[in-house]
CSV table of C-alpha atoms and ligand atoms in Angstrom, one decimal:
chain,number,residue,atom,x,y,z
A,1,UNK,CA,105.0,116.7,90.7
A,2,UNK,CA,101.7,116.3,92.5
A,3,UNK,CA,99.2,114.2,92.6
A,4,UNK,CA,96.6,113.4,95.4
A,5,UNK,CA,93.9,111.7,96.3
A,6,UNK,CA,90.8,111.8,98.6
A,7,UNK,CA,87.9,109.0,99.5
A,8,UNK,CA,84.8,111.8,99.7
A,9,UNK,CA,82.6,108.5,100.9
A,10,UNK,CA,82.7,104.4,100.4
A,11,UNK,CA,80.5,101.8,100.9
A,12,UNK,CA,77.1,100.9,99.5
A,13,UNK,CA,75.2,104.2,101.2
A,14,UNK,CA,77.3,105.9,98.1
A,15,UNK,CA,80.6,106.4,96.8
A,16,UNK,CA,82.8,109.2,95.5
A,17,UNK,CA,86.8,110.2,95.4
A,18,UNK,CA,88.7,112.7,93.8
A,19,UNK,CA,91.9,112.4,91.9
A,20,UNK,CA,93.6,115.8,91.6
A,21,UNK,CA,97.0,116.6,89.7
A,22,UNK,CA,98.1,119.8,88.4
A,23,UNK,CA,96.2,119.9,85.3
A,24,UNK,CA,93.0,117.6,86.2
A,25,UNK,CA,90.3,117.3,89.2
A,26,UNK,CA,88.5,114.4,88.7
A,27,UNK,CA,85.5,113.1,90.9
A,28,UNK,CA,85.5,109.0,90.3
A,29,UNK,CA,81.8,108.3,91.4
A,30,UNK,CA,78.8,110.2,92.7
A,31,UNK,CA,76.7,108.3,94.8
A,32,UNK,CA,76.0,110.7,98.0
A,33,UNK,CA,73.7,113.3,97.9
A,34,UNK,CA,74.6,116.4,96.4
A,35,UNK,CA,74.5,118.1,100.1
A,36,UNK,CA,77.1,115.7,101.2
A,37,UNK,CA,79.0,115.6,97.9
A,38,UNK,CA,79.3,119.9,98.2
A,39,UNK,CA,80.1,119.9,101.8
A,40,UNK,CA,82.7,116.6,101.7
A,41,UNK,CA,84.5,118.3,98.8
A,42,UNK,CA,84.6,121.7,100.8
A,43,UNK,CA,85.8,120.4,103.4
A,44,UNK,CA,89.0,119.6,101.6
A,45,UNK,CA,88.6,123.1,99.4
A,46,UNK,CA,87.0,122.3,97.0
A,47,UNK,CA,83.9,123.5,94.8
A,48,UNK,CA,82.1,121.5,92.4
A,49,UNK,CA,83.0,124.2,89.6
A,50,UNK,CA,86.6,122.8,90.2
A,51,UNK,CA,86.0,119.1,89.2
A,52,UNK,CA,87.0,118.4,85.8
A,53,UNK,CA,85.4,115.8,84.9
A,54,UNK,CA,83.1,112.8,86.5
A,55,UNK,CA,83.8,108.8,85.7
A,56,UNK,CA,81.7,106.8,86.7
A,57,UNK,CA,82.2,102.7,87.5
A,58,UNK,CA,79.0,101.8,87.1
A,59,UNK,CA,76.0,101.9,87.3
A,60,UNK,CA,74.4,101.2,90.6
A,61,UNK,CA,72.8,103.6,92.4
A,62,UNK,CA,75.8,103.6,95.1
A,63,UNK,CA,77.8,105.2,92.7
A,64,UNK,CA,75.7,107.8,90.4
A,65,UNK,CA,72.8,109.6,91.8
A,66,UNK,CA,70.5,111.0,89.8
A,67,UNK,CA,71.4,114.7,91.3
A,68,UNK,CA,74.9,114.2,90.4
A,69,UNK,CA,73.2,114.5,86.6
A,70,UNK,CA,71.5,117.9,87.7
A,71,UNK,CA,75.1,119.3,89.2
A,72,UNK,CA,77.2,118.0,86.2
A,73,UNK,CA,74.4,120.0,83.8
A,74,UNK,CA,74.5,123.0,86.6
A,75,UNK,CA,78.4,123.0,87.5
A,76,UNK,CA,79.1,122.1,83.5
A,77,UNK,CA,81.2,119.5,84.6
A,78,UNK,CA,81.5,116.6,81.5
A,79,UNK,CA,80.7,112.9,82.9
A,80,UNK,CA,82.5,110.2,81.1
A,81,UNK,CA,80.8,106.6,80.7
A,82,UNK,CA,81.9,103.0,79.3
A,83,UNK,CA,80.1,102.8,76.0
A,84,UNK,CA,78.5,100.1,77.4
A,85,UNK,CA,77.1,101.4,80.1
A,86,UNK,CA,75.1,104.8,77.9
A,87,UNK,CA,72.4,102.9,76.8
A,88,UNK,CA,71.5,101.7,80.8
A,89,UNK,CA,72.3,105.2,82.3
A,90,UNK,CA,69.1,106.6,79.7
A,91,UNK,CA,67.1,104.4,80.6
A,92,UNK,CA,68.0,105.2,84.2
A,93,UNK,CA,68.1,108.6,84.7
A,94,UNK,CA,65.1,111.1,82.9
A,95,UNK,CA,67.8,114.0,82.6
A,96,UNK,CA,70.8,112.3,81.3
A,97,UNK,CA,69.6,112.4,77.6
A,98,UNK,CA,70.5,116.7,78.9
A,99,UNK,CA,74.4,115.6,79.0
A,100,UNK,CA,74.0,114.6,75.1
A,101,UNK,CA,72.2,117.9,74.3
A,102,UNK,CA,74.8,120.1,76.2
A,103,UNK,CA,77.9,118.3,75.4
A,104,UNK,CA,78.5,117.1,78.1
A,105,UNK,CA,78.3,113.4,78.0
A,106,UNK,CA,81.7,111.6,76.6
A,107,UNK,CA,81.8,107.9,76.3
A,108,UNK,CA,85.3,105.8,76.7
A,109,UNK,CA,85.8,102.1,75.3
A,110,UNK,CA,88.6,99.5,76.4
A,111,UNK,CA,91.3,101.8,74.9
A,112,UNK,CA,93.5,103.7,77.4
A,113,UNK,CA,91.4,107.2,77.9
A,114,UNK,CA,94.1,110.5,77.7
A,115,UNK,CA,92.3,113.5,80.0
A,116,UNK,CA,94.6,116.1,80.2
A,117,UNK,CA,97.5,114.8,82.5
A,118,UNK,CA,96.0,111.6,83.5
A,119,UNK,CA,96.0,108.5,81.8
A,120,UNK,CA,93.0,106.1,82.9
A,121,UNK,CA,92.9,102.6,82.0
A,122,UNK,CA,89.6,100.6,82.9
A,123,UNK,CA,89.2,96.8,83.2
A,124,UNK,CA,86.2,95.1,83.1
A,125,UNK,CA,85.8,93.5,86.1
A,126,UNK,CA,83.1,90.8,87.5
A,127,UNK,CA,79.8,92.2,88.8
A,128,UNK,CA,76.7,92.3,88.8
A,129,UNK,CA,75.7,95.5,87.9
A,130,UNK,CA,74.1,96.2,84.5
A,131,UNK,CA,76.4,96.8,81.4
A,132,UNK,CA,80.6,97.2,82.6
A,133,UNK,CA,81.9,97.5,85.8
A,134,UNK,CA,85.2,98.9,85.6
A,135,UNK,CA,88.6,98.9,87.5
A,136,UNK,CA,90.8,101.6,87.5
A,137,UNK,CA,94.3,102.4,87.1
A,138,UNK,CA,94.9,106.2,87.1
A,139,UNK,CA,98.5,107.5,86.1
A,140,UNK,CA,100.4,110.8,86.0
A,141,UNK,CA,103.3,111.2,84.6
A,142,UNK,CA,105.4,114.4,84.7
A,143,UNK,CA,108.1,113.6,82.4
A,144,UNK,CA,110.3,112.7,85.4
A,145,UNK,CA,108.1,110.4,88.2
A,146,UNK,CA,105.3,108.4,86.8
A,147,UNK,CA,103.0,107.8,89.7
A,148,UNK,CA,99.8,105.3,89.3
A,149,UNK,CA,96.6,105.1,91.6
A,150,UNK,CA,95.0,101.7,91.5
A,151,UNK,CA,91.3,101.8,92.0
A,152,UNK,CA,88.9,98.9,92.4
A,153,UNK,CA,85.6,98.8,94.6
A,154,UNK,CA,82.7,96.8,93.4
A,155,UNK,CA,83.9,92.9,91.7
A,156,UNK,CA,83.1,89.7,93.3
A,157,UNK,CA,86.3,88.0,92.3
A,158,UNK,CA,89.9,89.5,90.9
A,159,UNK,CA,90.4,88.3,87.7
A,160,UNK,CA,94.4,87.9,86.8
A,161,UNK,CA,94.0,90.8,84.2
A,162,UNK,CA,93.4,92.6,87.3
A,163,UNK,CA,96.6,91.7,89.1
A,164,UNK,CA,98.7,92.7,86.1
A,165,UNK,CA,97.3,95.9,85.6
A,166,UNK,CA,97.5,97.0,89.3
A,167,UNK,CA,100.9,95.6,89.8
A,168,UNK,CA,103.6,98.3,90.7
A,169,UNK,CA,100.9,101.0,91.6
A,170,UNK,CA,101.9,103.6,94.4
A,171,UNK,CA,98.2,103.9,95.7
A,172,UNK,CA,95.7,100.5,96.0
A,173,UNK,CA,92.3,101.3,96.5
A,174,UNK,CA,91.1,98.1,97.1
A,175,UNK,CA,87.7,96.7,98.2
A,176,UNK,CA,87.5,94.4,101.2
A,177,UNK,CA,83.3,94.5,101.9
A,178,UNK,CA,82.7,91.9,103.9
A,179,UNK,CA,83.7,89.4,106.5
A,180,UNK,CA,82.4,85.9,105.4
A,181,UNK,CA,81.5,84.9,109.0
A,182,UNK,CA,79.7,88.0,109.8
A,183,UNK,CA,78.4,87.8,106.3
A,184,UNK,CA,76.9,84.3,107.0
A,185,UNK,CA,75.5,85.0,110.5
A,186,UNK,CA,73.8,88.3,109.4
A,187,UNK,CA,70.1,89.1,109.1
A,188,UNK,CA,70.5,89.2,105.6
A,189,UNK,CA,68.2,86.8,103.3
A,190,UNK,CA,70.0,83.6,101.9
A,191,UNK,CA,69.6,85.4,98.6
A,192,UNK,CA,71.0,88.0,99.1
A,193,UNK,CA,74.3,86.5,101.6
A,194,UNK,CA,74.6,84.2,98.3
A,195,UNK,CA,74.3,87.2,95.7
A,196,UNK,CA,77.3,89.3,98.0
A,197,UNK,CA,79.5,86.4,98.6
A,198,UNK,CA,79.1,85.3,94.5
A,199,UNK,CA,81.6,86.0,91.8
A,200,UNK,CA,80.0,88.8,91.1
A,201,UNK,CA,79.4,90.4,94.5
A,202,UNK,CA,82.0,92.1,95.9
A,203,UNK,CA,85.2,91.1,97.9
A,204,UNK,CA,85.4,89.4,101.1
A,205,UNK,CA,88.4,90.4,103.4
A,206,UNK,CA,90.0,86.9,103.0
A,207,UNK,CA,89.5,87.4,98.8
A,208,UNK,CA,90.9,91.2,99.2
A,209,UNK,CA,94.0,90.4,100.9
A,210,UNK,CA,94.7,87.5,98.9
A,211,UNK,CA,95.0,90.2,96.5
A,212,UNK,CA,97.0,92.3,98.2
A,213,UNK,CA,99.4,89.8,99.0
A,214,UNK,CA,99.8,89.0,95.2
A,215,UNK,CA,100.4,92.3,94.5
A,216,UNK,CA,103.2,93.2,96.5
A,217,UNK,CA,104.7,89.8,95.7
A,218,UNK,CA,104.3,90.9,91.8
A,219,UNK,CA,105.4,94.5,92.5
A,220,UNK,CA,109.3,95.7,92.6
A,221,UNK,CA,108.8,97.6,95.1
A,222,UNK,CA,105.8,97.7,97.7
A,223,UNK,CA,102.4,100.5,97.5
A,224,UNK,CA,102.9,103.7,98.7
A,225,UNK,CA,99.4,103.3,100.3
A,226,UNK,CA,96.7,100.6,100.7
A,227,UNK,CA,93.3,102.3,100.9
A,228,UNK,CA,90.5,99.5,101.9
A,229,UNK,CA,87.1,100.3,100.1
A,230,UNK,CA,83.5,100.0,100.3
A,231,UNK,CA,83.2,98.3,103.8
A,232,UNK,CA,80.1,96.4,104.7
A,233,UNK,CA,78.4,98.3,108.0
A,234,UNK,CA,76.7,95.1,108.6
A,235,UNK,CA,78.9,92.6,107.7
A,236,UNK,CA,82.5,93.9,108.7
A,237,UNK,CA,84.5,96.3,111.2
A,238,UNK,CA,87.4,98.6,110.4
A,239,UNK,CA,89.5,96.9,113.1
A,240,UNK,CA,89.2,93.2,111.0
A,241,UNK,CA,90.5,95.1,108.1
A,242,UNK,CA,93.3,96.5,109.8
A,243,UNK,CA,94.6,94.3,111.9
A,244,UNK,CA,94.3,92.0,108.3
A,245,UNK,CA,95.9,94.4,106.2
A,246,UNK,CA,98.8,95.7,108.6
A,247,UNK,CA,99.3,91.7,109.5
A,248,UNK,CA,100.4,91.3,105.1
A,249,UNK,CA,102.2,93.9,104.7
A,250,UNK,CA,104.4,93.3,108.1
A,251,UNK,CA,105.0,89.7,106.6
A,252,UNK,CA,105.6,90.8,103.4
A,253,UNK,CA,108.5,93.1,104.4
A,254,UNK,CA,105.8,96.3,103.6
A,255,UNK,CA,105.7,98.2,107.1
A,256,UNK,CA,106.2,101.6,105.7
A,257,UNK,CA,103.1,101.3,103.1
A,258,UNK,CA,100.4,103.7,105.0
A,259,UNK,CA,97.2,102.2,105.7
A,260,UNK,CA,94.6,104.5,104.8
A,261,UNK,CA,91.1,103.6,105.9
A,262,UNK,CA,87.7,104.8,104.0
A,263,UNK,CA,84.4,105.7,105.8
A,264,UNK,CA,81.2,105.8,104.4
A,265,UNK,CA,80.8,109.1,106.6
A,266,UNK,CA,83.4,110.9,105.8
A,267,UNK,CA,85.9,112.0,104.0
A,268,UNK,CA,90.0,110.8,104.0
A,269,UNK,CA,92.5,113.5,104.6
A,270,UNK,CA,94.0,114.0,101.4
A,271,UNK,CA,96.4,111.3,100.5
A,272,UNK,CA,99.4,113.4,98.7
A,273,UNK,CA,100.6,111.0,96.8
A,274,UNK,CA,103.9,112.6,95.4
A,275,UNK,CA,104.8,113.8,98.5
A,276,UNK,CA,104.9,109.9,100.0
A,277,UNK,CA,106.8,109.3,96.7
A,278,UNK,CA,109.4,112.1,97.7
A,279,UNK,CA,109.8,110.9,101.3
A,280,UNK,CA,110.0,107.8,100.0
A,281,UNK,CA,113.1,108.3,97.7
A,282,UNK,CA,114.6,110.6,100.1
A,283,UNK,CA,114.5,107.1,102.4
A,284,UNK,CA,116.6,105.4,99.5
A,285,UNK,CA,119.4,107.9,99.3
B,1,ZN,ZN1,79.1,99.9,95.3
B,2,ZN,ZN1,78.2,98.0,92.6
């Protein structure tokens, strides 16, 4: 079994992770610059010929730039979209109509999407994007340990659909963006303060870990990992988040979950999944 994970980038300068098992690399997202995309996914050995495949979200600009078209048309790399969301992304971008012409566009509806070893289910979540924002719940299954990567980063509320797909996942990449207070006294227009702290904005910290605390309530047996996502520079600090996230899962008996924090500068150390699992059963016996 393997399965791991890295955050290349989070936050709303641009996003991008990669999900790698044995029989699929897949880059969720590709909203940095192609310079930083190449030398982020080097960095943990890896070249763009290797990716797989490319899902993206949605579609803000944070999370598919328009050179991630030229590499998937350079590298050959298919790019899988909502159905919904086709229609925006030509209008969008003047080369996607190439990803039809090549074959390499392929569109995915509600229905659970098979790609190679990985099972992907999205849920529509709340925001305001155009077209679908999706959630993510990524699983592998080798025939003997079914491990599941929960991914959600841009909502402004968490619907209870949302809760029931993401209960019992190893890995919870979860949004917390913002800190209302620091949201509130920030230089940042009424309009805009109103349009992040709507229901569909993104996640505060107090909304996030309301979530969190939910889910390992609903879950058997608590995450592997919690991964916090696409911070707010402005309007939150690393050091809220952790002291907010380690404070839930101390309470709710979940002290050896690893807390994983995302930067918008770099990339995580790969989070190896299956070997947390292993360690983790090991701790049972
Ligand atoms: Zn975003
Ligand atoms: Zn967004």
């Amino acid at each position: 079994m393997s399965l791991r994970l890295c955050i290349l980038g989070s936050g709303s300068g641009g996003n991008a992770a990669v999900v790698r098992s044995p029989g699929t690399c897949l880059l969720i997202d590709a909203g940095l610059s192609l310079r930083a995309l190449s030398s982020r996914l080097a960095a943990r050995n890896l070249l763009m010929d290797d990716i797989d495949a490319l899902l993206v979200t949605h579609t803000h600009v944070d999370h598919l730039r328009s050179s991630a078209i030229t590499a998937c048309l350079n590298h050959r790399i298919p790019m899988y979209n909502h159905a919904a969301n086709e229609a925006i992304f030509a209008r969008k971008y003047r080369r996607f109509h190439k990803l039809a012409e090549r074959r390499l566009n392929a569109t995915f509806d509600d229905a659970p999407l098979i790609m190679n070893d990985l099972t992907i289910r999205a849920l529509r979540v709340p925001h305001d994007a155009d077209g679908v924002t999706l959630a993510l719940s990524i699983e592998h299954d080798d025939g003997e340990d079914c491990l599941r990567i929960a991914f959600a980063t841009d909502l402004g509320r968490v619907p209870h659909a949302l809760i029931d797909l993401f209960a019992d996942s190893d890995v919870l990449v979860l949004e917390f963006n913002h800190d209302i207070d620091m949201l509130q006294n920030s230089s940042r227009t009424q309009y805009l303060k109103s349009r992040v702290n709507g229901a569909s904005g993104h996640l505060s910290n107090a909304q996030a870990a309301a979530a969190l605390r939910t889910l390992i309530a609903r879950s058997t047996r608590p995450p592997l990992a919690v991964v916090p996502a696409h911070l707010s520079r402005e309007c939150n600090t690393p050091r809220l988040v952790i002291d907010l996230v380690r404070g839930i899962l101390h309470k709710q008996d979940a002290g050896d979950t690893h807390l994983i924090l995302t930067s918008q500068d770099e990339p995580t150390e790969w989070i190896d999944i299956a070997a947390m699992h292993k360690r983790n059963l090991k701790g049972l016996v």
